[in-house]
Short mmCIF file of C-alpha atoms in Angstrom, two decimals:
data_model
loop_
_atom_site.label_atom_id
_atom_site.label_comp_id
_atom_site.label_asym_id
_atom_site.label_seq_id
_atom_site.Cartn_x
_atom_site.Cartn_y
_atom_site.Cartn_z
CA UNK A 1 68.99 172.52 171.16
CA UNK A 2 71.93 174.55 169.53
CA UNK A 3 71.26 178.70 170.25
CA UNK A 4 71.68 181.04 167.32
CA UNK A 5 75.31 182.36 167.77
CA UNK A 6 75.87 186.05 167.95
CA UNK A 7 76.52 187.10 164.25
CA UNK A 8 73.75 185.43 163.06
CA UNK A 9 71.24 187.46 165.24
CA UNK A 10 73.11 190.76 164.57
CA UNK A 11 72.91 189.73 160.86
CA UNK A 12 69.13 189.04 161.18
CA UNK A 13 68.51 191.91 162.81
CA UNK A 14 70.32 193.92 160.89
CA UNK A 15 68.74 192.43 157.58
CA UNK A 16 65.40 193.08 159.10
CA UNK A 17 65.88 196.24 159.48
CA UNK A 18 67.02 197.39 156.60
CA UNK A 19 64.20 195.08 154.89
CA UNK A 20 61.76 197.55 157.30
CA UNK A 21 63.45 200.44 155.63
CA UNK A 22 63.47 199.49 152.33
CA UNK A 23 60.08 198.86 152.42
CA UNK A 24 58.90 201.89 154.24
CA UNK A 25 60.88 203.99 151.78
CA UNK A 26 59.55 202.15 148.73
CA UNK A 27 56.13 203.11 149.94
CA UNK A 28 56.91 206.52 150.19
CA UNK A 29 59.14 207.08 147.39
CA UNK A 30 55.93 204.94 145.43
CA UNK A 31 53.86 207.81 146.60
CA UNK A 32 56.00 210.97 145.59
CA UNK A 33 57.12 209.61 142.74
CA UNK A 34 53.05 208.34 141.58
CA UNK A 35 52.18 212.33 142.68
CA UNK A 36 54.77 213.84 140.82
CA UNK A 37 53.84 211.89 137.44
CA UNK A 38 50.11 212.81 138.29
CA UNK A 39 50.80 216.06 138.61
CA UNK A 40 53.12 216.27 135.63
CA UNK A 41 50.92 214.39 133.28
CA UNK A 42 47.85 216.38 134.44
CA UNK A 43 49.73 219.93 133.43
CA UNK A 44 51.16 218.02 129.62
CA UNK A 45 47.39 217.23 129.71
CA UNK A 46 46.27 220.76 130.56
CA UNK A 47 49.22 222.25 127.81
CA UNK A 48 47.22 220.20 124.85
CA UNK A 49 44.38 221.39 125.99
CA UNK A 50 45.52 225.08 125.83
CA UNK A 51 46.65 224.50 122.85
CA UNK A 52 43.54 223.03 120.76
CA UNK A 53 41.87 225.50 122.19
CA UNK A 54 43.44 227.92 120.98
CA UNK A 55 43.63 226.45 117.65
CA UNK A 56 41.00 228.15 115.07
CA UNK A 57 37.94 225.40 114.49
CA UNK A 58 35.00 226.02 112.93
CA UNK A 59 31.88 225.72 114.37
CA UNK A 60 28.33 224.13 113.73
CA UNK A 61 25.64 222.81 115.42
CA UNK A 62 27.39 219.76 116.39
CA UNK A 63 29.90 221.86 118.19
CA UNK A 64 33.68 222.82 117.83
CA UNK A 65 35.76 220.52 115.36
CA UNK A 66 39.33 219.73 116.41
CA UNK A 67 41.69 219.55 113.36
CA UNK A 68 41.93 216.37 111.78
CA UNK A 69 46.11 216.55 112.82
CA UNK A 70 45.47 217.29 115.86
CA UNK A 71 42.99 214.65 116.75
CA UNK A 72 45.16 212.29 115.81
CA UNK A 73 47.99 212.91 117.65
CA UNK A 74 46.15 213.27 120.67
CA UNK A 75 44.42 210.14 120.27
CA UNK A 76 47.58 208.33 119.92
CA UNK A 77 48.79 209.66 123.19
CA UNK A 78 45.37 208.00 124.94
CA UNK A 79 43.48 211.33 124.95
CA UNK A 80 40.35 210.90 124.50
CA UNK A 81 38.52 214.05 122.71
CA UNK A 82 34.77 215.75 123.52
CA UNK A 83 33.38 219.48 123.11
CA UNK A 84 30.00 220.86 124.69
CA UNK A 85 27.77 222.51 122.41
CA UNK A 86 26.49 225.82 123.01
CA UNK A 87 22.91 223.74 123.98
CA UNK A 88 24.73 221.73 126.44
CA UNK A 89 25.30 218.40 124.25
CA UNK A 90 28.16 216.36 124.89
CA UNK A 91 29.40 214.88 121.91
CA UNK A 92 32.96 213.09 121.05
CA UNK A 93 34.64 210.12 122.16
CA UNK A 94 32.87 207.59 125.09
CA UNK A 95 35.97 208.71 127.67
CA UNK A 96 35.80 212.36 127.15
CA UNK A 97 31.76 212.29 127.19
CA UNK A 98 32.03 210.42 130.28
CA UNK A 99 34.17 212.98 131.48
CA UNK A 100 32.57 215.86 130.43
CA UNK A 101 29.31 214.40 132.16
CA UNK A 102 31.48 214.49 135.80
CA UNK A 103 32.92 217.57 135.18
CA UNK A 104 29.18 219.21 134.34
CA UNK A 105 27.56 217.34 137.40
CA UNK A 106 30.06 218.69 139.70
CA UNK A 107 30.65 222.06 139.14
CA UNK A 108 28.33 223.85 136.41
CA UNK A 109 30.45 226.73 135.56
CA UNK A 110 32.95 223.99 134.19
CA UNK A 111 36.26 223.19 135.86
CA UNK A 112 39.28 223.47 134.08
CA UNK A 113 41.19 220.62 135.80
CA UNK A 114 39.69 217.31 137.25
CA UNK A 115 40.86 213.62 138.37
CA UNK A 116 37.61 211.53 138.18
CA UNK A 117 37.62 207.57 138.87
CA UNK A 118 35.25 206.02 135.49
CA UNK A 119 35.51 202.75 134.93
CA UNK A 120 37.71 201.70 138.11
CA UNK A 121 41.07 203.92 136.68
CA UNK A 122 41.57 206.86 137.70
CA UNK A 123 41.36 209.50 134.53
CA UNK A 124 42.67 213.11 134.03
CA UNK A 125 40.42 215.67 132.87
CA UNK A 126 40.72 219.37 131.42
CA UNK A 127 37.64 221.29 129.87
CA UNK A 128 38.50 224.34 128.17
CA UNK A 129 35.65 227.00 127.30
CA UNK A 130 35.46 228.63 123.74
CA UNK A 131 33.89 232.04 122.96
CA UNK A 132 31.71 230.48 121.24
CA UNK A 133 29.97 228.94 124.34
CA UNK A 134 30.71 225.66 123.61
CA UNK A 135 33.56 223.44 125.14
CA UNK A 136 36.95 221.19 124.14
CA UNK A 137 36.58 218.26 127.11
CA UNK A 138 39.98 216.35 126.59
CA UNK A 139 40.17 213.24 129.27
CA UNK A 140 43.11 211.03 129.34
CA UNK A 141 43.60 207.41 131.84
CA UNK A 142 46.17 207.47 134.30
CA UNK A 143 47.52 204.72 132.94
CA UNK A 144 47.78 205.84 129.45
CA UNK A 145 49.32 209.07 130.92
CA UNK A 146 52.11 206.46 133.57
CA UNK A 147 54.79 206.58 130.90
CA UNK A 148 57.10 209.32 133.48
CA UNK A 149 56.24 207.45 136.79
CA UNK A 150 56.83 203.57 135.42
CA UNK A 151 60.55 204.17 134.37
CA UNK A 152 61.22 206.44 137.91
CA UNK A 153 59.66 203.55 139.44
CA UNK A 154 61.77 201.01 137.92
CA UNK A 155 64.90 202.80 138.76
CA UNK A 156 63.44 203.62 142.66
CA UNK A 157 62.95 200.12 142.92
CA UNK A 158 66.58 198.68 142.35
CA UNK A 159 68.06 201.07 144.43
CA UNK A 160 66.14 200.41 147.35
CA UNK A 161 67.06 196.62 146.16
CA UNK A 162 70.82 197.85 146.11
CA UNK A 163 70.19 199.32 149.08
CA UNK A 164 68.67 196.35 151.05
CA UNK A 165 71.77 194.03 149.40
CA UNK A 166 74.41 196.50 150.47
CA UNK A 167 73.00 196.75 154.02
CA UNK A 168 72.55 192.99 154.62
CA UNK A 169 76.30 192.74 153.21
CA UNK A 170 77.24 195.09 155.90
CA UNK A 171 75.30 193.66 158.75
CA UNK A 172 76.79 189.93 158.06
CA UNK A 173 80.29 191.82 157.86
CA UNK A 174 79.81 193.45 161.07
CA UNK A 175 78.44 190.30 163.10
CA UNK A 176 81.24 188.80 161.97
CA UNK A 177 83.46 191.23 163.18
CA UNK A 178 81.48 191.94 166.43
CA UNK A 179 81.58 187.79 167.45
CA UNK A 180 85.44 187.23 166.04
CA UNK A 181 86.60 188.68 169.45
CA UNK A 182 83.87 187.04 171.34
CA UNK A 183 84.74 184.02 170.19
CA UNK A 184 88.24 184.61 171.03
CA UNK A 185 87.28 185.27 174.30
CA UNK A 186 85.25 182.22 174.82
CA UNK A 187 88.08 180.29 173.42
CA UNK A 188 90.84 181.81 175.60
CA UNK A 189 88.45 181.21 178.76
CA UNK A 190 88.52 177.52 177.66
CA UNK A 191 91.85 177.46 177.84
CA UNK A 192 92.25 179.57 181.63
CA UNK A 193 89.62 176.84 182.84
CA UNK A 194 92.21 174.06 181.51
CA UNK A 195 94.81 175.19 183.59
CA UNK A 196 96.91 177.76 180.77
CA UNK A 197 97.73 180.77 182.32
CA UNK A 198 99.86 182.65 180.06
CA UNK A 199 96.78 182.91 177.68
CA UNK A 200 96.18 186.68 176.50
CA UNK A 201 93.91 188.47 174.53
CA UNK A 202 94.52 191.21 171.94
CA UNK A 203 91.82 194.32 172.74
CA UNK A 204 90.63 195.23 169.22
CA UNK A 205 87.26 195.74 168.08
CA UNK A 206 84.91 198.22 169.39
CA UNK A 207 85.22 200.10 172.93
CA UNK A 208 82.80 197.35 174.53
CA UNK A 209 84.25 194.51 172.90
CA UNK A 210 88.09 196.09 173.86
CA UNK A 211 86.44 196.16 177.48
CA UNK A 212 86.05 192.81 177.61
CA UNK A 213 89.82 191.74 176.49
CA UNK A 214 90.80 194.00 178.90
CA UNK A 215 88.93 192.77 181.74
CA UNK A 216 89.29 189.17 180.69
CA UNK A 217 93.63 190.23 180.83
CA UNK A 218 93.66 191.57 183.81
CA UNK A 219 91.66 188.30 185.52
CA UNK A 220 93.98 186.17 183.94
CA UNK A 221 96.89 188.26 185.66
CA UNK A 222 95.45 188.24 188.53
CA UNK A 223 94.73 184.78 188.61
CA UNK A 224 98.12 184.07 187.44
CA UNK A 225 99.79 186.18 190.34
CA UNK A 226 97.06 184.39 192.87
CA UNK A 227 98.08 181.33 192.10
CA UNK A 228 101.87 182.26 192.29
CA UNK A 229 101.04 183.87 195.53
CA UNK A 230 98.66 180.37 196.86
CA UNK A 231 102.18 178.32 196.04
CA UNK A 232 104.75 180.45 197.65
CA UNK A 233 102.40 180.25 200.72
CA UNK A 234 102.02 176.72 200.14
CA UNK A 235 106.06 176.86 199.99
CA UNK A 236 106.23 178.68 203.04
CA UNK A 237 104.29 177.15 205.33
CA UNK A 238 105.26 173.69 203.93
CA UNK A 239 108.72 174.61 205.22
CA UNK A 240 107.15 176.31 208.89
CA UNK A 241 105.43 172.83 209.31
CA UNK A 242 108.85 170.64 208.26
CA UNK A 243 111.06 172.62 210.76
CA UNK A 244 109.08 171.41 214.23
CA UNK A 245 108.08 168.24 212.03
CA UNK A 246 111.77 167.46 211.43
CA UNK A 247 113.05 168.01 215.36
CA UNK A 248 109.96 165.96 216.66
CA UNK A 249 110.62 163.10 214.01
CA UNK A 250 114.55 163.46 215.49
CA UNK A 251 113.84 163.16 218.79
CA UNK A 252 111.60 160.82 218.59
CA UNK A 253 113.49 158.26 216.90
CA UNK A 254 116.73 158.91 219.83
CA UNK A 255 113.92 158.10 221.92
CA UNK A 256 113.04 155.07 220.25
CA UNK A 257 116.49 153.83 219.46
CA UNK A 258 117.47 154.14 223.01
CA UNK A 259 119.71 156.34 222.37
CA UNK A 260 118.47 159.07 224.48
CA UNK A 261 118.21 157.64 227.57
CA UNK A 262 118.44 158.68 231.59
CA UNK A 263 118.84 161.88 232.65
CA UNK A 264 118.34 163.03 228.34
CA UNK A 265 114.85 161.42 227.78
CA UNK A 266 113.08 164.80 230.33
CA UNK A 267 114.67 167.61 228.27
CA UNK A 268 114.55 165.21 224.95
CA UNK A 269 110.50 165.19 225.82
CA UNK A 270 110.28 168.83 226.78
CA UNK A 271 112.16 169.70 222.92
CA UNK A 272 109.63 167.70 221.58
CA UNK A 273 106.62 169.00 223.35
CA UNK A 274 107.71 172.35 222.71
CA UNK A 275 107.77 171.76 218.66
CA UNK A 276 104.76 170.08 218.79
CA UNK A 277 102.60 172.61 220.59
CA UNK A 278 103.92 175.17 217.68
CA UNK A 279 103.27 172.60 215.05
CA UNK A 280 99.46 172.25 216.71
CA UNK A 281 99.76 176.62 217.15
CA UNK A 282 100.11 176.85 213.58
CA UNK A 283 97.53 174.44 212.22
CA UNK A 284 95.64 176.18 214.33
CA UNK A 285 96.10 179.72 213.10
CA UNK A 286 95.72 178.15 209.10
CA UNK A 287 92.69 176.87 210.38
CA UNK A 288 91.59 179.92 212.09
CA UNK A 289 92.25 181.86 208.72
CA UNK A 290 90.15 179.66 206.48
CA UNK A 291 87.48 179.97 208.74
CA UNK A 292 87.21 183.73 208.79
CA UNK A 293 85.09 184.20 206.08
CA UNK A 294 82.73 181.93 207.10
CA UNK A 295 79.58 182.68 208.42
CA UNK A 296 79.48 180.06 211.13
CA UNK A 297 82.95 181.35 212.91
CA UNK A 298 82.35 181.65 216.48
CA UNK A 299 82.46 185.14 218.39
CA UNK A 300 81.36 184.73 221.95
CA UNK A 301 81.13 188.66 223.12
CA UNK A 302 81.30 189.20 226.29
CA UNK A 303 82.52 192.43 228.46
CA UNK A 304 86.09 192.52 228.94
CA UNK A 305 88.74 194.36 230.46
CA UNK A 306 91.85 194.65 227.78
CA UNK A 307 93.99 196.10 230.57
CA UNK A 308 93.43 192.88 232.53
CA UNK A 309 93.57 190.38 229.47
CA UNK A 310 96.93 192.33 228.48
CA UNK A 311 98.75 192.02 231.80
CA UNK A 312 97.96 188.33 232.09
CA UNK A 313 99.07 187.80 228.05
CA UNK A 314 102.32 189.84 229.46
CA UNK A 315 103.38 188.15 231.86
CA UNK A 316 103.62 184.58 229.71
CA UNK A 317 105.50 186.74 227.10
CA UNK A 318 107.61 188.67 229.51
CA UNK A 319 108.72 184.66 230.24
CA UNK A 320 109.15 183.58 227.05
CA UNK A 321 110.97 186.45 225.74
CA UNK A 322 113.48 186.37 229.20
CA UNK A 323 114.29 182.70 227.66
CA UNK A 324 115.23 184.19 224.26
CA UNK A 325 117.23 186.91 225.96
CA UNK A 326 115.02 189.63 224.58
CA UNK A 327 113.62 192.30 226.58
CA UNK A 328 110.04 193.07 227.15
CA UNK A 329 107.78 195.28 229.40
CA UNK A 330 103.79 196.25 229.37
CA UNK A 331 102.91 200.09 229.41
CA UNK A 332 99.41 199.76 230.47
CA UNK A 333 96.91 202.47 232.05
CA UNK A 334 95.79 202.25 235.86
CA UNK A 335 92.32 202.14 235.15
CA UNK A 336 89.76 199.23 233.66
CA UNK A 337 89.35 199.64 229.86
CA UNK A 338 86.43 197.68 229.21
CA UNK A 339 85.31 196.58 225.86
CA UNK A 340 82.66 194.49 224.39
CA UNK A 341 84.55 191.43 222.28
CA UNK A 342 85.45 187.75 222.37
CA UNK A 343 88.14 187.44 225.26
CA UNK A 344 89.91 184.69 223.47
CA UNK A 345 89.86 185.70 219.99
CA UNK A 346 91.55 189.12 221.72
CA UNK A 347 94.38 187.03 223.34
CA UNK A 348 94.57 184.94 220.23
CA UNK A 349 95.58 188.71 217.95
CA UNK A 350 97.81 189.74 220.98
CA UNK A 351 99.52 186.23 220.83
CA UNK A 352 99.79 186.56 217.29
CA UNK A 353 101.37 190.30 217.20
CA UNK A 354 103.88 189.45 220.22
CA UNK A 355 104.58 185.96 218.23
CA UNK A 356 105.58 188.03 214.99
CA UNK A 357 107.65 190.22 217.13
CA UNK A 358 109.67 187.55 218.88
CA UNK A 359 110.39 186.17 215.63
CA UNK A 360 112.38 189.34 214.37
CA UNK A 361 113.98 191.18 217.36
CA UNK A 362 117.60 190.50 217.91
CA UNK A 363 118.68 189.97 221.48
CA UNK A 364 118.84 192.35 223.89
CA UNK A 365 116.16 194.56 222.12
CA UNK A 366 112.88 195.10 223.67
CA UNK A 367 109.50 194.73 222.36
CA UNK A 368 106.32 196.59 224.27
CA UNK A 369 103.08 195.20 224.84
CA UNK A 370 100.37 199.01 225.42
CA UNK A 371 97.02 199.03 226.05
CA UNK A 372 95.28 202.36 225.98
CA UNK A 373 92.05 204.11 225.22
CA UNK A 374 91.70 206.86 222.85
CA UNK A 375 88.17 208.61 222.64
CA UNK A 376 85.44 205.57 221.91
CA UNK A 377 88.41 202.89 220.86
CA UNK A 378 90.24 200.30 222.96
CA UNK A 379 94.00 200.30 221.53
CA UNK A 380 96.30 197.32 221.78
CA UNK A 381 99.75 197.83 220.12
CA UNK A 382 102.94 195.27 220.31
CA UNK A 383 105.65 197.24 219.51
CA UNK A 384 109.09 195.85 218.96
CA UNK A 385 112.92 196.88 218.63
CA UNK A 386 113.59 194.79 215.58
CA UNK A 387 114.53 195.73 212.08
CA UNK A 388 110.93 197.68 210.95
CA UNK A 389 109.29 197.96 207.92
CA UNK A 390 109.36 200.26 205.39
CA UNK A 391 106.49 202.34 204.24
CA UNK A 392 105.98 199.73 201.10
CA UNK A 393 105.92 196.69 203.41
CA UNK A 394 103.58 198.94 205.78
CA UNK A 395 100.97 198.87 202.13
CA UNK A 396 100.85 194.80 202.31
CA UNK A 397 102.29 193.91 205.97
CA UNK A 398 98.72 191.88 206.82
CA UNK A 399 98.94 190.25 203.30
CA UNK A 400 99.33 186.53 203.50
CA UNK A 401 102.92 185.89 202.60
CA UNK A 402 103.80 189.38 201.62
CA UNK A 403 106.47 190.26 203.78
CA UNK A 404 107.89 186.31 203.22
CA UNK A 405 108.10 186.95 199.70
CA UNK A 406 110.47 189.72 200.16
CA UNK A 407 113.02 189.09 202.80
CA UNK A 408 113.04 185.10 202.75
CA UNK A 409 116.57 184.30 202.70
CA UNK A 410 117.28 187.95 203.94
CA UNK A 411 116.67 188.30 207.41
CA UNK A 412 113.95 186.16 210.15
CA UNK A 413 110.64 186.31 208.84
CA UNK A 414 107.75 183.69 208.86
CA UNK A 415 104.95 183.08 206.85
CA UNK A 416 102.32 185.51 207.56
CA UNK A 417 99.91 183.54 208.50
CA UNK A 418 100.39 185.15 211.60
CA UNK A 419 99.47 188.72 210.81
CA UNK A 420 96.57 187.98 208.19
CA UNK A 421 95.22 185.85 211.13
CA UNK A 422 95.24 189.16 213.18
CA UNK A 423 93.74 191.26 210.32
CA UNK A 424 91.30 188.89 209.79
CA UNK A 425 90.65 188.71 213.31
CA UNK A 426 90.35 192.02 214.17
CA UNK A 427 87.72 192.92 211.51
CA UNK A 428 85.33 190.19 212.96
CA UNK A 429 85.52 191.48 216.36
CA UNK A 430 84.54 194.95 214.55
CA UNK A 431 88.11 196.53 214.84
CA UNK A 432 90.97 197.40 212.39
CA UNK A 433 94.47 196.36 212.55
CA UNK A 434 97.00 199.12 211.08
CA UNK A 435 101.09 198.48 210.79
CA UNK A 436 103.31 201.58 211.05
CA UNK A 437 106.72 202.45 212.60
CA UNK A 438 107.81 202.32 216.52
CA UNK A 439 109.74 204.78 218.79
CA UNK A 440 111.79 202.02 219.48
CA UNK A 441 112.92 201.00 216.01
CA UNK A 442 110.81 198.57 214.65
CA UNK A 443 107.47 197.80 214.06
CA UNK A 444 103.96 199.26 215.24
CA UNK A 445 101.00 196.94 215.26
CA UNK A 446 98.14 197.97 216.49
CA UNK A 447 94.18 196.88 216.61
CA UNK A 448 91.40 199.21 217.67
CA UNK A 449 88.55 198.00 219.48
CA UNK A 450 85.40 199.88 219.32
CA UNK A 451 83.81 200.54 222.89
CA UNK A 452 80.47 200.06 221.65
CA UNK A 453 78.19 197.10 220.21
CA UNK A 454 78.54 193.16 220.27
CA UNK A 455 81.18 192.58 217.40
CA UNK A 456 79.38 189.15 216.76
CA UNK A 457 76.74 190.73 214.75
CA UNK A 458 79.10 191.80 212.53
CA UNK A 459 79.57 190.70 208.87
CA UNK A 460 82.41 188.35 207.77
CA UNK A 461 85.48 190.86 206.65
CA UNK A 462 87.61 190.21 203.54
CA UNK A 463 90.63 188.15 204.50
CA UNK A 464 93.96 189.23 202.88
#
C-alpha cells in the first residue's frame, strides 16, 4: 500500500485547517452580524414607533387611530399595528395583539422594547404610551425586519469562501515547495547508494529543509574522501604486501630452478623466511586492526611489569637495529613498574612503535626505547633520531594512511597500519597513545598505561 507523500498531507492539513477556521469564523461573524441587524432593526422599529406616537390621532372608545398614511406604510414594511384602550382592550392587527398580550403579561407598567418568540419566529416589539392612557403596540417579525443582516450575510459568506480558496491555494503551494527539496534529497540518496559520488545538493528552502542539504553534502564528502582514503590504503598496503611477496616469489623460483644451489640455498632460505615472517607480521597487524572494534577481541589482563617486558622487547630491537647499522639504547627506571594489562598486546604496541621507527631513521642515528612512571600512569615512549613530524602530521599521525598520503614518494614511510594498530591498541588496554617531537630529532610516541583497573572491561575505542 502506497503512503500519502508529503505535500499531500501538508495540503490536507493545511486545507483542514483553514476549513476549521472558516467555519468557526462564519459562526461567529453569523452571530455579530444576526445581533447587529437585531439590534438595528429593533431601534428603526422603536424610531416608527416614536414617531406615530407622536403623531396627533384622535381618540374614541375603540382607542387611538393611526393615520390612514401611516398605517400603510408601516404595514408594508411587515409592522404589524395595535393600541390599548384606556380599559385595557387590545385591539388592531392579530401580530401586534399578540404582542401587546406578552408585553402586558410580563411587565404591567408596559415595556417600551421587547423580543418575544409567537408563532416559532422571533418578533420585535415596541409599545408606546399616550396621554391619553391608551397605547400604540407596533410588533414587527424578525424576518420581515432581516433585510440589513441577509445582504451582510451574503457578502460574510464569500469571503470566508475566498478565504478558505486562497488558503487551500497556499497550502498546496507550500507542500509543494516544502517536498520539492525532499524529493531531491531522496533522489540524490538514490543516486549515492548507486555508487555516484559527485552528487550535490543545492540548500534552498526553509532553515530545516537547508539543514538537510547541508547535512546530506557534507556525508556525501565525507563519504567521497572515505572512500578515497579506503583506496589509497588499499594502494598502500597492496604495494607493502607485493614487496616481501615479490622477493619470496624470486627466491623461490632460484630455488626451484636450481639455480641457487650449495652453499646459496641457507642464506637464499633465510631471505625468504625473513620476508615471509613480515608478510605474516603484517596480515597480522590488518587483522589485528579490523578486529578492534569488535566486541569479542581478546584482552587477557594480567599484572605486569613494563620495565621487565621493555628490557626483553629491547634487547631483540637493540639486535635488529645493530644489523641495520642504527643505534639504539633503553632508558629504563631501576625499580618494577607494574601495571594491570595484556602482556602481549603491550609488546605487540612497543613492536609496532620501534617497527615505525626503524623504518625512518637513517643510519647511524639512534632511536630510544623509555619506560617510566609518572603519578598513576605507566609511560612507554620509542623515540627516534629520524626526520620528525611536524605539528600538522602530529594532528593525524595515528590516522590510517595519513602520514603515507603525504610523503609517499618523498622520503621512507609505510602504510600506517602500524601506528593506527597502536592507537587502536592502546585505547583497549584503557590507555592513550599521543605523537609529539623528540630531544633527539625525530619523533615522540608514547602510550600511557593507567595503574589501576583490568583494561578488559573496557569498551571497544574508535579506530582511526
Amino acid at each position: 500500500m502506497s503512503r500519502p507523500t508529503l505535500a499531500a498531507r501538508i495540503a490536507q492539513v493545511t486545507i483542514a485547517v483553514a476549513a476549521v477556521a472558516v467555519l468557526i469564523a462564519g459562526l461567529v461573524s453569523y452571530g455579530l452580524v444576526r445581533g447587529a441587524a437585531d439590534a438595528e432593526a429593533q431601534r428603526a422599529l422603536a424610531r416608527q414607533a416614536d414617531v406615530v406616537a407622536g403623531t396627533p390621532q384622535s381618540d374614541s372608545v375603540r382607542g387611538p387611530k393611526v393615520p390612514g398614511r401611516v398605517a400603510v406604510l408601516l404595514r408594508r414594511q411587515g409592522i404589524a399595528i395595535g393600541w390599548v384602550t384606556r380599559g385595557g382592550v387590545v385591539l388592531g392587527d392579530p401580530l401586534a395583539r399578540r404582542a401587546a398580550a406578552v408585553a402586558y403579561r410580563r411587565t404591567g407598567d408596559g415595556p417600551r422594547s421587547l423580543r418575544t418568540r409567537i408563532g416559532g419566529d422571533l418578533v420585535l416589539v415596541e409599545v408606546r404610551p399616550l396621554d391619553t392612557g391608551a397605547a400604540i403596540v407596533l410588533a414587527q417579525p424578525r424576518s420581515q425586519a432581516g433585510g440589513l443582516a441577509a445582504p451582510v450575510l451574503r457578502r460574510t459568506l464569500l469571503a470566508l469562501l475566498a478565504g478558505l480558496a486562497v488558503a487551500a491555494g497556499a497550502g498546496l503551494l507550500l507542500a509543494r515547495r516544502l517536498a520539492r527539496p525532499l524529493q531531491r534529497a531522496a533522489a540524490a540518496a538514490r543516486d549515492l547508494a548507486e555508487g555516484r559520488r559527485g552528487v550535490r545538493l543545492t540548500t534552498e528552502g526553509p532553515a530545516e529543509v537547508a539543514e538537510v542539504a547541508e547535512s546530506f553534502n557534507r556525508l556525501a564528502g565525507a563519504l567521497e574522501h572515505s572512500e578515497a582514503r579506503q583506496r589509497e590504503f588499499l594502494l598502500s598496503v597492496s604495494h607493502e604486501l607485493r614487496t616481501p611477496l615479490t622477493a619470496v616469489k624470486g627466491f623461490a623460483e632460484s630455488l626451484a630452478d636450481g639455480v641457487t644451489t650449495g652453499a646459496d640455498v641457507r642464506p637464499v632460505g633465510a631471505i625468504v623466511l625473513s620476508e615471509a615472517t613480515r608478510l605474516e607480521r603484517l596480515v597480522a597487524d590488518l587483522l589485528d586492526l579490523a578486529r578492534l572494534g569488535a566486541q569479542d577481541f581478546r584482552i587477557d589482563a594480567a599484572d605486569v611489569d613494563i620495565v621487565s617486558l621493555a628490557a626483553d622487547a629491547g634487547r631483540v630491537w637493540a639486535a635488529r637495529c645493530r644489523s641495520e647499522g642504527v643505534l639504539f639504547r633503553t632508558d629504563l627506571p631501576p625499580a618494577p613498574v607494574h601495571v594491570r594489562t595484556d602482556p602481549t598486546r603491550v609488546r605487540q604496541v612497543i613492536d609496532g612503535l620501534a617497527e615505525n621507527a626503524l623504518r625512518v631513521t637513517p643510519v647511524g642515528r639512534p632511536i630510544v626505547l623509555a619506560v617510566r612512571a609518572e603519578q598513576r600512569d605507566a609511560v612507554v615512549e620509542v623515540r627516534d633520531g629520524g626526520p620528525g613530524l611536524t605539528a600538522d602530521d602530529l594532528a593525524v599521525a595515528f590516522d590510517r594512511s595519513a602520514l603515507y598520503e603525504r610523503y609517499r614518494g618523498v622520503r621512507q614511510v609505510g602504510t600506517g597500519v602500524g601506528l593506527a594498530l597502536v592507537h587502536g591498541l592502546s585505547a583497549r588496554l584503557g590507555g592513550t597513545a599521543t605523537a609529539g617531537s623528540a630531544p633527539e630529532g625525530g619523533a615522540c610516541f608514547a602510550v600511557r598505561l593507567p595503574m589501576g583497573p583490568d583494561p578488559s572491561r573496557g569498551a571497544p575505542p574508535t579506530v582511526g
